[in-house]
Short mmCIF file of C-alpha atoms and ligand atoms in Angstrom, two decimals:
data_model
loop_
_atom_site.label_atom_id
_atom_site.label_comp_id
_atom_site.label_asym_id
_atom_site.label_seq_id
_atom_site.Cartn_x
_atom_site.Cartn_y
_atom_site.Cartn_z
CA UNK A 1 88.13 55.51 -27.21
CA UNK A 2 84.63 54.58 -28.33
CA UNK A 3 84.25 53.97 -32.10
CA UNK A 4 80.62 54.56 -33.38
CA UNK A 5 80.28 52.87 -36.77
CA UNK A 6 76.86 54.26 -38.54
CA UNK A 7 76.27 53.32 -42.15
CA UNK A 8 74.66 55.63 -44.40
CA UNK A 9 74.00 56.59 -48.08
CA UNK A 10 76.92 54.10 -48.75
CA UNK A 11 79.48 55.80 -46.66
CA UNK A 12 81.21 55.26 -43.60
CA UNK A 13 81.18 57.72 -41.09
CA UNK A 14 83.49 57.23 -38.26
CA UNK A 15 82.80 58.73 -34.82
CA UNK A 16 85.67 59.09 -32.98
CA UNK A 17 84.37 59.99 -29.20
CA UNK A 18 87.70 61.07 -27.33
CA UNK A 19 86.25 61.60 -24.61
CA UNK A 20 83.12 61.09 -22.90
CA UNK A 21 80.79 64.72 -22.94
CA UNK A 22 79.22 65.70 -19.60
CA UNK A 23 75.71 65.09 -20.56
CA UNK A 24 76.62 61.33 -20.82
CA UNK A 25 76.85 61.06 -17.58
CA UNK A 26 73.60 62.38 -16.15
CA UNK A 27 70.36 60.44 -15.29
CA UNK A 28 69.51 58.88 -18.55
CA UNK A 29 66.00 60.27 -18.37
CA UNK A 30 67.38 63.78 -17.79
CA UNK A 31 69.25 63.44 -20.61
CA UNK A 32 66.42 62.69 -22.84
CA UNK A 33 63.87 65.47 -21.27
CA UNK A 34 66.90 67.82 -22.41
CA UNK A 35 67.30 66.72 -25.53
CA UNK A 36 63.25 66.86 -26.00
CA UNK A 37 63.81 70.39 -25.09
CA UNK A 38 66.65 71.51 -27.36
CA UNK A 39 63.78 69.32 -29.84
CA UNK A 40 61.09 72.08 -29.27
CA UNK A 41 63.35 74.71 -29.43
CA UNK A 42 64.31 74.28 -32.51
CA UNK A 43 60.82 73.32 -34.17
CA UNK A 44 59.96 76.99 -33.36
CA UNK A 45 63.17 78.27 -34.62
CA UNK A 46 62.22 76.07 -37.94
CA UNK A 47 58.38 76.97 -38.25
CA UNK A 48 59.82 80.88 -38.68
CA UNK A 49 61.84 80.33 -41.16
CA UNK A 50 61.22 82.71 -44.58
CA UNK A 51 63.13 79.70 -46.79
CA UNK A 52 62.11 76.47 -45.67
CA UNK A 53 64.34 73.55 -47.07
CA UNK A 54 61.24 71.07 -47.77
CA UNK A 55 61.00 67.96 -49.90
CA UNK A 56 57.42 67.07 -50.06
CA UNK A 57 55.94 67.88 -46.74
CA UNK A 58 59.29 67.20 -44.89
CA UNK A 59 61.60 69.94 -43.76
CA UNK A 60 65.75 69.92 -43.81
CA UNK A 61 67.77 71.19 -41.41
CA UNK A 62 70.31 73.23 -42.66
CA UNK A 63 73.89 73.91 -41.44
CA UNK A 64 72.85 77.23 -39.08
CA UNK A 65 70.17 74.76 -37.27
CA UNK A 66 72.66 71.90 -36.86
CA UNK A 67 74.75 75.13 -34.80
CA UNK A 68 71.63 76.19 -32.75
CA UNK A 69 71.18 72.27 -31.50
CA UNK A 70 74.98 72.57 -31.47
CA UNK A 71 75.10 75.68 -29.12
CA UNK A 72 72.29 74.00 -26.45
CA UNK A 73 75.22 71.01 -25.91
CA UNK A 74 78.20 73.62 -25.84
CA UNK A 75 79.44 72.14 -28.80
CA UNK A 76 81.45 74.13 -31.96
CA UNK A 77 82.09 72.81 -35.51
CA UNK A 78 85.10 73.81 -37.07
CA UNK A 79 87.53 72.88 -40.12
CA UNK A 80 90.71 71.08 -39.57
CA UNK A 81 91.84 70.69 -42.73
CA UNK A 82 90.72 71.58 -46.39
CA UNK A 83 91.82 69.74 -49.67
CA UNK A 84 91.85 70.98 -53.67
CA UNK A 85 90.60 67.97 -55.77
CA UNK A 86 92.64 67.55 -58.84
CA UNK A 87 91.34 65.06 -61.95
CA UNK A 88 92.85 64.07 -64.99
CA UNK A 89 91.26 65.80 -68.01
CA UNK A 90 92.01 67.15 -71.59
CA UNK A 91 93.96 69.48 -70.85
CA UNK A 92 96.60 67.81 -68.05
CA UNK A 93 95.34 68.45 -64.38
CA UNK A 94 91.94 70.03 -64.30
CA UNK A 95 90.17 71.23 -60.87
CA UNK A 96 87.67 68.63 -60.10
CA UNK A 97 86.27 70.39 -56.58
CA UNK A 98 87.22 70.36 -52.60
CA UNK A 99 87.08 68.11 -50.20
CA UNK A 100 86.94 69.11 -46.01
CA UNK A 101 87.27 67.27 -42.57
CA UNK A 102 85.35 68.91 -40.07
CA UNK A 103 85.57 68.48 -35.98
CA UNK A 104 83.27 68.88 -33.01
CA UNK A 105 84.33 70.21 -29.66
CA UNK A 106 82.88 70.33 -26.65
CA UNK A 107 83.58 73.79 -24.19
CA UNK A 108 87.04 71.81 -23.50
CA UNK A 109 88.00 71.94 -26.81
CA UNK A 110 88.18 67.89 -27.10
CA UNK A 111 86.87 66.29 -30.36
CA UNK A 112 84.01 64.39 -29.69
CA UNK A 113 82.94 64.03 -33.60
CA UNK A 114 84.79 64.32 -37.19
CA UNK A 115 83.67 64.52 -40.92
CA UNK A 116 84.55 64.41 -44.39
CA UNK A 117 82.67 66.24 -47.08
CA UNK A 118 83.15 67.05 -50.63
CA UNK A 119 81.75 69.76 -53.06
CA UNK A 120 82.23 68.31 -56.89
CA UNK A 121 82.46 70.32 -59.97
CA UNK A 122 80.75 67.56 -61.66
CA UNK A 123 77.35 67.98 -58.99
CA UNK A 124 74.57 69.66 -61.25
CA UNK A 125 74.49 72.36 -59.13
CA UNK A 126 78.22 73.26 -59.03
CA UNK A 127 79.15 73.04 -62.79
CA UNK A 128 77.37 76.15 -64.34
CA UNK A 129 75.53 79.02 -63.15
CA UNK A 130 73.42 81.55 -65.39
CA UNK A 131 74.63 85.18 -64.71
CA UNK A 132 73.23 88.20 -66.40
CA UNK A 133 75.78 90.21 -69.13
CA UNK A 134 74.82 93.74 -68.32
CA UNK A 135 77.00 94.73 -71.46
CA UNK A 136 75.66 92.71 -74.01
CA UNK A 137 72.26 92.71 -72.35
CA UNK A 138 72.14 88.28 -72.31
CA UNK A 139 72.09 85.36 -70.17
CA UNK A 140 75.52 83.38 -70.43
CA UNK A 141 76.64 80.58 -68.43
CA UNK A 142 79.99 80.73 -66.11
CA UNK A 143 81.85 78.73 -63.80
CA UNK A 144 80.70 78.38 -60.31
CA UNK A 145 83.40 80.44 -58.27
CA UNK A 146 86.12 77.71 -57.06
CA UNK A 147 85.60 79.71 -53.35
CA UNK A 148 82.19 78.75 -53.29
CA UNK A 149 82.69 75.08 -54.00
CA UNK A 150 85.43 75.10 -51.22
CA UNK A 151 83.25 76.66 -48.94
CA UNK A 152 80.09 74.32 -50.02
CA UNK A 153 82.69 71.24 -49.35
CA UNK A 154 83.50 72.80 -45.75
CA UNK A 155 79.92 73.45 -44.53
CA UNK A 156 78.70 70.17 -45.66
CA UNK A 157 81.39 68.57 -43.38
CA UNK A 158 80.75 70.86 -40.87
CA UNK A 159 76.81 69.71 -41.00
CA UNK A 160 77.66 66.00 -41.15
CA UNK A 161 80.34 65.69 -38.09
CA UNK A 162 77.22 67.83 -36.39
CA UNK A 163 75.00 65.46 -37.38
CA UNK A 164 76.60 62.63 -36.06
CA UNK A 165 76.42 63.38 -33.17
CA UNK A 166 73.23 65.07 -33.02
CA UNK A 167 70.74 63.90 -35.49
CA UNK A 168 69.04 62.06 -32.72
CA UNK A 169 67.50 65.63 -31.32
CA UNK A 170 66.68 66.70 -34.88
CA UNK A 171 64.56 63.59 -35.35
CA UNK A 172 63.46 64.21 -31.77
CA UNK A 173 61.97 67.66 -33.65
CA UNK A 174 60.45 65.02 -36.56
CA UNK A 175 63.29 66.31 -38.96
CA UNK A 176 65.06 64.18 -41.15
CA UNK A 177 68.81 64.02 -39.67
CA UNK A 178 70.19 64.57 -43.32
CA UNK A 179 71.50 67.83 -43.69
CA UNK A 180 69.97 69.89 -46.36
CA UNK A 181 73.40 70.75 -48.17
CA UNK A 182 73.90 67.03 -48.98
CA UNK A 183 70.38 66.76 -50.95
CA UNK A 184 71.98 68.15 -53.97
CA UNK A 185 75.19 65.96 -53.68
CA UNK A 186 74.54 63.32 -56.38
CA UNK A 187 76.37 59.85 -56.77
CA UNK A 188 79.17 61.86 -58.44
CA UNK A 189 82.31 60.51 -58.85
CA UNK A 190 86.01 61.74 -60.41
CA UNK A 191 89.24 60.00 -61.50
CA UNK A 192 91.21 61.28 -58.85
CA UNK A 193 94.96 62.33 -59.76
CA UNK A 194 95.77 64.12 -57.03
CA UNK A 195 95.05 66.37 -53.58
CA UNK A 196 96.27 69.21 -52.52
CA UNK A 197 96.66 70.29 -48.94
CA UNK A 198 94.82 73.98 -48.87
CA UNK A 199 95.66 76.47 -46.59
CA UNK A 200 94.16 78.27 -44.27
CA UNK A 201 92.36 81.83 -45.67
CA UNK A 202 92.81 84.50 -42.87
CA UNK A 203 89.25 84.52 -42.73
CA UNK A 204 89.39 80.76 -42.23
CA UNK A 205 92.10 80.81 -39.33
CA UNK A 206 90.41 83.51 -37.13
CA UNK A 207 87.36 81.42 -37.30
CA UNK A 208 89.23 78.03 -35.99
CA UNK A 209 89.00 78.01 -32.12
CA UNK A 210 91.78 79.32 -29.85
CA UNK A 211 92.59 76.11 -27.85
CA UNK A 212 92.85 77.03 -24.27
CA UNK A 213 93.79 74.85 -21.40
CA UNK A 214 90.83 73.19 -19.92
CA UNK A 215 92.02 73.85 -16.17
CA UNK A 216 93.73 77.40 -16.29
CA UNK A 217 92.33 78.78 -19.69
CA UNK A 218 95.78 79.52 -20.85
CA UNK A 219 95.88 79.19 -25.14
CA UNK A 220 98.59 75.90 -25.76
CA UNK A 221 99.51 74.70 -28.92
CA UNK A 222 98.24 71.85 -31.01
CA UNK A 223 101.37 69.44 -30.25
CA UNK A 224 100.84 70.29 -26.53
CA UNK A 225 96.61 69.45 -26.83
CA UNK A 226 97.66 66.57 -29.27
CA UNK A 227 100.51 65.13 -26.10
CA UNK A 228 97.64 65.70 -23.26
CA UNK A 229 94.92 64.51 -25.32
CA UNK A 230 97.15 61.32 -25.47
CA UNK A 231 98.32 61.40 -21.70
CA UNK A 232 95.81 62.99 -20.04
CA UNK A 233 93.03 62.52 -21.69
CA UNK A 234 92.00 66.01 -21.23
CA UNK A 235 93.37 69.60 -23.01
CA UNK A 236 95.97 70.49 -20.52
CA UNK A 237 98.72 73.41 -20.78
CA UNK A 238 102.20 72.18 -19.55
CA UNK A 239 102.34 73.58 -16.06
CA UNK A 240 98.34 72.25 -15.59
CA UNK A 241 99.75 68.54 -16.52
CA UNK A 242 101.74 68.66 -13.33
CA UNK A 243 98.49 68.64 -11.56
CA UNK A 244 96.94 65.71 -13.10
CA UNK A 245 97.86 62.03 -13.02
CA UNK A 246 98.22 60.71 -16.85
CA UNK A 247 95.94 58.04 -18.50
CA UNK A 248 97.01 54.47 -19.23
ZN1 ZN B 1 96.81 75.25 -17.57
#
């Protein structure tokens, strides 16, 4: 296990790399005429864009471009695990936002990065929204939908564990490797009380991946990836483990 410590905007972000990714192991050179590729790519993809995320003459990428650099390694973000943030306020327990890890796999479904993200009620942009009263004809101010914050929190985890482990092709491009949904994540903090373990939506689960057995494609379960992540060192069904020596 390699552990990649990067420090940035005051956080720790741990890279766990499981295992090593294909492209590691090609001609050095190759590897960086690929990456200048994937770079050029997606310039063109960003020059197109209607709504450019820009601040001053610099543009963001945002979490569908971190998936197109994503797609040219044959990696996929996905959730693991979602959390309800709970703070103490007037009024006994008061929802204070949602906080996300995210993963990166690579086409055999081993983790190669991992992220935690947040979306605050107390960010500017997640407190209040206008809305139009078509009734009473006025502008009145309402709650940003708890979904939206949940689904803020799990796209800007989803952008970071991407970025980890491929910001170095976005500032290949000359982008900046922060993703554009953490610009308007202030130095917000709450008096946490207490987290709750979310579940998954139905919408959420049929997006996670199927994981499939690296060797015969069959889908396995999470204990049995967890046991031949841990043995083998690859994502083996039972019957496939048989064929493989385990790790040390
Ligand atoms: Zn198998």
């Amino acid at each position: 296990m390699i552990m990649v410590k990067k420090k940035n905007r005051k956080e720790i972000i741990e890279v766990k790399q499981r295992a090593i990714a294909p492209m590691e192991m090609v001609d050095p050179r190759k590897q960086v005429a690929f990456a200048k590729s994937c770079a050029e790519a997606l310039m063109d993809i960003m020059k197109k864009k209607e709504k450019k995320v820009m601040i001053g003459d610099e543009q963001y990428l945002e979490f569908e471009d971190w998936q197109t650099i994503a797609r040219f390694y044959n990696l996929f973000a996905g959730i693991e695990s979602t959390e309800k943030i709970m703070e103490s306020g007037h009024a006994g327990e008061e929802f204070a936002g949602y906080s996300a890890k995210a993963v990166v796999r690579n086409n055999q479904g081993i983790v190669v990065s991992s992220a935690e993200a947040s979306c605050l009620r107390s960010e500017p942009n997640w407190n209040k929204r206008k809305q139009y009263d078509k009734e009473k004809k006025i502008w009145i101010e309402v709650d940003v939908p708890e979904f939206q914050l949940k689904s803020m929190a799990q796209t800007r985890a989803m952008a970071k564990a991407l970025r980890s482990i491929l910001g170095w092709v976005a500032v290949l491009g000359g982008y900046k490797p922060t993703p554009a949904e953490e610009l308007d994540n202030g130095e917000v903090r709450v008096k946490l009380v207490k987290k709750v373990k979310e579940p998954f939506t139905k919408e959420e689960s049929s997006r996670k991946e199927i994981l499939k057995c690296s060797d015969c494609g069959k889908q396995i379960t999470d204990a049995e990836k967890t046991y031949s992540l841990k043995n083998y060192r690859l994502v083996l069904c039972r019957k496939c483990q048989g064929k493989y020596k385990p790790k040390k």
